[in-house]
Structure formats: structure tokens, C-alpha cells
Coordinates of C-alpha atoms and ligand atoms in Angstrom, one line a residue:
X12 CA -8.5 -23.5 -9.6
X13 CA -9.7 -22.7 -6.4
X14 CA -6.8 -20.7 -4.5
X15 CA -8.9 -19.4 -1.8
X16 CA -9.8 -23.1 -0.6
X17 CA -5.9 -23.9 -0.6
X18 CA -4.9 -20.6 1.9
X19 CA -4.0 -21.7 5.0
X20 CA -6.5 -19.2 7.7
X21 CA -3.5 -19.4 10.3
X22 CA -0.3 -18.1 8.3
X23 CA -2.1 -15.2 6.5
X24 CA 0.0 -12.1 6.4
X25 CA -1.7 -9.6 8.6
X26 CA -0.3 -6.2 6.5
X27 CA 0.2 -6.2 2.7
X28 CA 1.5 -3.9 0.6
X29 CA 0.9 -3.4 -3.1
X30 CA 1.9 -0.7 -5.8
X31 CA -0.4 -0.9 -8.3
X32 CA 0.9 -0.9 -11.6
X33 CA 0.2 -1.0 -15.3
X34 CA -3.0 0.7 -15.7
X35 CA -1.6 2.7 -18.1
X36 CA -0.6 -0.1 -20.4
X37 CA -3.8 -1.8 -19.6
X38 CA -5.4 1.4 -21.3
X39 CA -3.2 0.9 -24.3
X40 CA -3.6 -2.4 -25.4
X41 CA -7.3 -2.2 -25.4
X42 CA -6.5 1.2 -27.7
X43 CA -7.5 3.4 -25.0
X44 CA -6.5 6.5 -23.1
X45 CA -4.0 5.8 -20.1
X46 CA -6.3 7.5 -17.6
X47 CA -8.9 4.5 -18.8
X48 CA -7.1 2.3 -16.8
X49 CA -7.0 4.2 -14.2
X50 CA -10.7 4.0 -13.9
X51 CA -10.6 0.1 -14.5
X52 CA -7.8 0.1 -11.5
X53 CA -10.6 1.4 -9.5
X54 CA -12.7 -2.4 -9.9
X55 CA -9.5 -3.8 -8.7
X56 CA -8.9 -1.9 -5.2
X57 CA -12.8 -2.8 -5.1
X58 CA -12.1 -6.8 -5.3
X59 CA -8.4 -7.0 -3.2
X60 CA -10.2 -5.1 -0.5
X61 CA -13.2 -7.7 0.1
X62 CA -10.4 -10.4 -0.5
X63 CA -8.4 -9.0 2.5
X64 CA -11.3 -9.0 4.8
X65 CA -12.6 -12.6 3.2
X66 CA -8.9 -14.1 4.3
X67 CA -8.6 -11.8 7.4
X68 CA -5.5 -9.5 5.9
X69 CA -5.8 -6.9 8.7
X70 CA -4.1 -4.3 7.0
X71 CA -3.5 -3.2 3.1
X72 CA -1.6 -0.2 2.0
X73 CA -1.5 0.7 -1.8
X74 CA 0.5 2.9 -3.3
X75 CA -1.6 5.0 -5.5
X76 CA 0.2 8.0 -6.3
X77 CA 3.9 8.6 -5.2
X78 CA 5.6 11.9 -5.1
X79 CA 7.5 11.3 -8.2
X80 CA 3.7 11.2 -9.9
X81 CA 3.4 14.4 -9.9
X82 CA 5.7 14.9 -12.9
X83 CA 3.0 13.1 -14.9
X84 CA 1.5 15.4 -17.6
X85 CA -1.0 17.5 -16.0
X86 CA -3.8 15.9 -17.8
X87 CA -3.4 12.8 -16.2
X88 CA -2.3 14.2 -12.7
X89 CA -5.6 15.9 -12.9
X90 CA -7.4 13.2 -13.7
X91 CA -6.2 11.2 -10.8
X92 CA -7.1 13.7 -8.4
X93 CA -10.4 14.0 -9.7
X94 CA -10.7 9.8 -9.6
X95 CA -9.8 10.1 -6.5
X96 CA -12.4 12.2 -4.8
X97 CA -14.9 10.8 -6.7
X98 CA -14.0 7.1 -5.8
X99 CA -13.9 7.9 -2.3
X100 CA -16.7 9.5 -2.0
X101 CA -19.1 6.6 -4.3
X102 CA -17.2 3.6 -1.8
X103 CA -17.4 5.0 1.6
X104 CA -20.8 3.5 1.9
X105 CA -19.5 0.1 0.7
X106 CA -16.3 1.0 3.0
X107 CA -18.5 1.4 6.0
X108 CA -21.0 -1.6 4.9
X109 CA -17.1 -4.0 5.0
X110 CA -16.1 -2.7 8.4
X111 CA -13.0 -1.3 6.5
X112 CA -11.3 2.1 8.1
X113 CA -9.7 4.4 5.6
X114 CA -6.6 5.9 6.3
X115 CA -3.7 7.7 4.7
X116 CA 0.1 8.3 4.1
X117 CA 2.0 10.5 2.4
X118 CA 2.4 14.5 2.1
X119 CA -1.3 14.8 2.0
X120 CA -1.0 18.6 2.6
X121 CA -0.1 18.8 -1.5
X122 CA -3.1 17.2 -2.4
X123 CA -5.8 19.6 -4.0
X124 CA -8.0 20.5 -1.1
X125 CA -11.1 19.1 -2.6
X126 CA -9.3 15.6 -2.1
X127 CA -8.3 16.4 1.5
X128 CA -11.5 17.3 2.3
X129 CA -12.5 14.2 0.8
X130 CA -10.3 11.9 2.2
X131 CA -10.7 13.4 5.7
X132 CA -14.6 13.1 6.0
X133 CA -14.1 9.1 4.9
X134 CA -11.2 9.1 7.9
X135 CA -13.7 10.3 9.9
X136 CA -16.7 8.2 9.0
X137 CA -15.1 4.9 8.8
X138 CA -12.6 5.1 12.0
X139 CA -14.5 3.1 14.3
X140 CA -14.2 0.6 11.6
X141 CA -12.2 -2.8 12.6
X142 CA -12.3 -5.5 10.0
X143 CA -9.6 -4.3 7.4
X144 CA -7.5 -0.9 7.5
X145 CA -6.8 0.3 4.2
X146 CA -4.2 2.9 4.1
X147 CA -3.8 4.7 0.6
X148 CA 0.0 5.9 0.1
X149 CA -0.5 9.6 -1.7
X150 CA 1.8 11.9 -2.3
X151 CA 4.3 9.0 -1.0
X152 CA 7.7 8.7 -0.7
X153 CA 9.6 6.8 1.5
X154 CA 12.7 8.8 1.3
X155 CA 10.5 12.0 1.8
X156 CA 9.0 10.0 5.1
X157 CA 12.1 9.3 6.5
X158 CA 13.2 12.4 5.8
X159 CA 10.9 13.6 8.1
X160 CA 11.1 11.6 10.5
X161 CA 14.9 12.2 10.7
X162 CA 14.2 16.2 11.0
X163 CA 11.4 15.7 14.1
X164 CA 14.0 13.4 15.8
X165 CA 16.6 16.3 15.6
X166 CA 14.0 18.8 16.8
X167 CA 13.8 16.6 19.9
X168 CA 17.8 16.3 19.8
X169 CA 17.9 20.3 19.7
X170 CA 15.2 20.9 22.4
X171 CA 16.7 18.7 24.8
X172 CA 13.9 15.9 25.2
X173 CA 16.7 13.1 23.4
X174 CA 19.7 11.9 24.1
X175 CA 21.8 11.1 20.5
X176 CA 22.4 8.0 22.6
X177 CA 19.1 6.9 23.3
X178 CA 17.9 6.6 19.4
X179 CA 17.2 3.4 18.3
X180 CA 15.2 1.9 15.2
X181 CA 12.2 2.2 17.3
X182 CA 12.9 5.8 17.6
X183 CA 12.6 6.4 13.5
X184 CA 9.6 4.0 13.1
X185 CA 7.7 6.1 15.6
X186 CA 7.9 9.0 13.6
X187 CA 7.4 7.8 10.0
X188 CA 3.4 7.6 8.8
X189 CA 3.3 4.3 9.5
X190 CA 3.9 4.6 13.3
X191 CA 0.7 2.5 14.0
X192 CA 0.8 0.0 11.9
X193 CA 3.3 -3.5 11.6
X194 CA 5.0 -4.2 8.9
X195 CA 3.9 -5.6 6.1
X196 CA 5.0 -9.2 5.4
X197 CA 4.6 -9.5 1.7
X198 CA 4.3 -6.5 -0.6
X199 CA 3.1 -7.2 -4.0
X200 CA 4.0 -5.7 -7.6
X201 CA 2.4 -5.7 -10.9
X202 CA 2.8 -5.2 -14.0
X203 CA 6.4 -7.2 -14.4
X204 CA 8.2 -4.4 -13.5
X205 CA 10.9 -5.5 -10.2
X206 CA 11.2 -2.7 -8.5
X207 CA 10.6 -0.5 -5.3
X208 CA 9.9 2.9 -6.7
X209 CA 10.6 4.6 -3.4
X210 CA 7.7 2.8 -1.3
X211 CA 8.4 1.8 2.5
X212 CA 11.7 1.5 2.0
X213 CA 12.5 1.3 5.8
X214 CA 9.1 -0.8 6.3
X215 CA 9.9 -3.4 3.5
X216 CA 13.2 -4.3 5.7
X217 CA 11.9 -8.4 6.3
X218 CA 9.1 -8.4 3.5
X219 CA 8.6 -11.0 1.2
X220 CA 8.4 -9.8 -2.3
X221 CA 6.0 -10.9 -4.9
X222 CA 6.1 -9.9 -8.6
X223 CA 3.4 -10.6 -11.1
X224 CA 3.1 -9.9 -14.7
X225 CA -0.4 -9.4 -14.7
X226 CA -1.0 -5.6 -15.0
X227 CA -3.2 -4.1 -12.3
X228 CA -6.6 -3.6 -13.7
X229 CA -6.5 -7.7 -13.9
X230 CA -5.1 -8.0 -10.8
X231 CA -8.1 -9.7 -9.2
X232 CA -9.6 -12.0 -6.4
X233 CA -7.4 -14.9 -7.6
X234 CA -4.7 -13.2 -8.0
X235 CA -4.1 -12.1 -4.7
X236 CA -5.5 -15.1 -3.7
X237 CA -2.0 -16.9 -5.2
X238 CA 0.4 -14.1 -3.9
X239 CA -0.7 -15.7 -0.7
X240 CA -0.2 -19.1 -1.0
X241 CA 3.2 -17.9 -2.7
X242 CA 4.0 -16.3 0.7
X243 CA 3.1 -19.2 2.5
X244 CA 4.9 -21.4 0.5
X245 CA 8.1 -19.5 1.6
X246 CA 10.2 -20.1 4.8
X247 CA 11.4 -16.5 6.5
X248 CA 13.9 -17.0 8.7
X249 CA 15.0 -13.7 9.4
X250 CA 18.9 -14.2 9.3
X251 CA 18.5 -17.3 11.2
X252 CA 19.6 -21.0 9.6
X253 CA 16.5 -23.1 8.1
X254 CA 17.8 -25.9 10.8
X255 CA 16.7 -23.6 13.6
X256 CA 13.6 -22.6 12.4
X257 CA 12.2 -25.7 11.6
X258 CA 13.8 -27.2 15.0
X259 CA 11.5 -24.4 16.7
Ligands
IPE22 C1 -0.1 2.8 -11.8 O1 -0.2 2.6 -13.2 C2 -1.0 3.9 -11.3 C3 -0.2 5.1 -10.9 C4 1.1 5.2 -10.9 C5 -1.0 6.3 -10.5 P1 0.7 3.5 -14.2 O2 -0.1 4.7 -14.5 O3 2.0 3.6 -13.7 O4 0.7 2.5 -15.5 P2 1.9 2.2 -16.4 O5 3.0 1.7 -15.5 O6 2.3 3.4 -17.1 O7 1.4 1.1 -17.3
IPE23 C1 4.8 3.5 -8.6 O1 4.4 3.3 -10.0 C2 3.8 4.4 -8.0 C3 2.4 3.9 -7.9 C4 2.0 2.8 -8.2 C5 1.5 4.9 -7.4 P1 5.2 4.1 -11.2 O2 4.6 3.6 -12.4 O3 5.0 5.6 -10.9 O4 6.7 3.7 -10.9 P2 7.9 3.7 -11.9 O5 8.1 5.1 -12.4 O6 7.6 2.8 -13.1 O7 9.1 3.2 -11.1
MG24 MG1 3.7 2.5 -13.8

């Protein structure tokens, strides 16, 4: 089947959002070692990145390590970390080569300074980049984020530079990490599992939600490929009655 031929170019979503998950059971059923799948996780950021710039997605953010993944045994947290420098550092040629920019979310301040250091000099060498934004949620949690964002608004509030009055949803959005991007109109999970797992919870408010069984070191080309067509397949109407949008 040929999904790519069947996406229609004009209702592509331009931001989507994925948490990738499964790699450890991945690892398990081929009688590996969870971190394994980590690795083979790595062939599938590879493959939905060049799909979002085939189909023109403007902008994908993946949740690759929340805050609650620190609790992981330190074995694996460490082997993360060190996955994670060491993938950045081997795709930011094929980064630049894409026209993709790099950017990141999260409390990136806890990350091991070998990966800020890392991440940063990508940032830096892909930012005039314009095909595809890839923004890599680490050391993310959206209750963390808006948490933030809540305590800089009150600073404001205390310092005299806002009025309670004069807050409004565009107030919070401006300071959570996300300030300058839109929201992303379908966010994606694998692995069967149907649930959030404290990821954009305030950005997520309108998204259409797509949940796949396939774990994510099989989450390919194709697969995102038919997340999209589910999305178009959908009709949003955004509290509105189907009459009125399709009268529009
Ligand atoms: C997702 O896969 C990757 C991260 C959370 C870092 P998991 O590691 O959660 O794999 P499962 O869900 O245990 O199979
Ligand atoms: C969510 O996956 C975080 C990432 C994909 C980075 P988890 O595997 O950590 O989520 P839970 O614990 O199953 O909800
Ligand atoms: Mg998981």
C-alpha cells in the first residue's frame, strides 16, 4: 500500500507530536537488553524526520525523555544520556544536509553537561535551518512547564509590569517552552499504551490523538505516513456543529 501517494499535500498537519514508546519491549521480544531498543529507536527518529520534511510537516516534537525518566535504573538513564550525545553528534551532518533545525524543551539544565554541550553546538549549527524544526522534549514535563510559566507570570505580577486583570491564555503560552511554536494538530502514541504521560498538556488542548500498537522501533515511514491520512480523515470542529463547518 502506498500511503504516501494517498496524503492530501494541502491538509498536512504543520506540528506533530509523538512520544515514542515501547523500545524497551521491542528489546525484549527479540531477547535483548531494554537499552537495545533504544538504539533501534534511534533508525526511527532517522525515518519520521525525512517523512516530515517529504510531506512538509513543519514542525515535530518527540518526547524522548520526560522528567519522570529519571527514576529509571541508573543503567539505563545512563545509557540514554550517552545515546543521546552520541546520536546528536553522528546526525547533525545529515540534520544540516535535510535543512532540519534542532531545538529543545524541557529542564535542560539537569542534563549531564556533556549533553548540553552537545545539544547546544547542534542548536547552534543548524538554526538557520528552515525545512523541518525538530524539537526534542528532555527532561519534560508539562506540569513542570507550566509550572514555570505560572511562577514568571507572578514575578511580573509582583514587580508591577502585569495587571492580574490583563492575563489571558496567551499570557501562559508565552512563557511555556513552546512560546514559538503552534500547536501541534495530531500527537501520535506507540506502543498501545493510551495515555499522556505528562506531555503538552496545555498544547494538546484541540489535538487529534492517534494511538498505534506498533512499538516505536517499527514505527516507520508508513506508519506515519497512515497517522496522517487518519488525521485527515477526521473532521475538527473545534466546539462548533458539523453543519457549520461543512456549510463554511
Ligand atoms: C520509550 O520506550 C523511550 C523512553 C521512555 C526513553 P520505553 O523505554 O518506555 O519502552 P517501554 O515502554 O518500557 O517498552
Ligand atoms: C513517556 O514514556 C516518556 C517518553 C516517551 C520519553 P514512558 O514509557 O516513560 O511513559 P509511562 O511511564 O509508560 O507513562
Ligand atoms: Mg514506555
Amino acid at each position: 500500500m502506498n500511503y504516501l501517494s494517498q496524503i492530501n499535500k494541502a491538509n498536512v498537519p504543520q506540528h506533530v507530536a509523538i512520544i515514542m514508546d515501547g523500545n524497551g519491549r521491542w528489546a525484549k521480544q527479540q531477547g535483548e537488553d531494554r537499552v537495545f531498543g533504544h538504539h533501534e529507536g534511534v533508525n526511527s527518529v532517522r525515518e519520521i524526520v525525512e517523512a516530515c520534511a517529504e510531506v512538509g510537516v513543519k514542525y515535530l516534537t518527540l518526547y524522548a525523555f520526560s522528567t519522570e525518566n529519571w527514576n529509571r535504573p541508573k543503567e539505563e538513564v545512563d545509557a540514554l544520556m550517552e545515546l543521546l550525545v552520541a546520536t546528536i553528534s553522528l546526525e547533525t551532518p545529515n540534520l544540516n544536509k535535510n535543512g532540519v533545525k534542532l531545538q529543545a524543551i524541557g529542564d535542560l539544565k539537569s542534563l549531564p553537561q556533556s549533553c548540553q554541550d552537545e545539544l547546544q553546538e547542534s542548536i547552534n549549527i543548524t538554526a538557520n535551518n528552515s525545512k523541518v524544526t525538530l524539537i526534542l522534549a528532555l527532561s519534560y514535563s508539562s506540569k513542570w512547564e507550566i509550572t514555570n510559566s505560572v511562577k514568571e507570570i507572578a514575578q511580573l505580577v509582583k514587580e508591577g509590569k502585569l495587571k492580574p486583570e490583563d492575563i489571558t491564555s496567551s499570557t501562559i503560552q508565552k512563557y511555556l517552552c513552546t512560546a514559538n511554536y503552534p500547536d501541534p494538530e495530531l500527537m501520535i502514541r506507540t506502543s498501545g499504551e493510551h495515555r499522556i504521560s505528562n506531555f503538552l498538556l496545555w498544547q494538546l488542548a484541540y489535538a487529534e490523538f492517534y494511538f498505534t500498537e506498533v512499538l516505536w522501533p517499527d514505527f516507520r515511514k508508513d506508519e506515519f505516513f497512515k497517522a496522517i491520512l487518519s488525521y485527515q480523515n477526521r473532521e475538527r470542529r473545534f466546539g462548533l456543529t458539523s453543519d457549520q463547518i461543512t456549510n463554511n
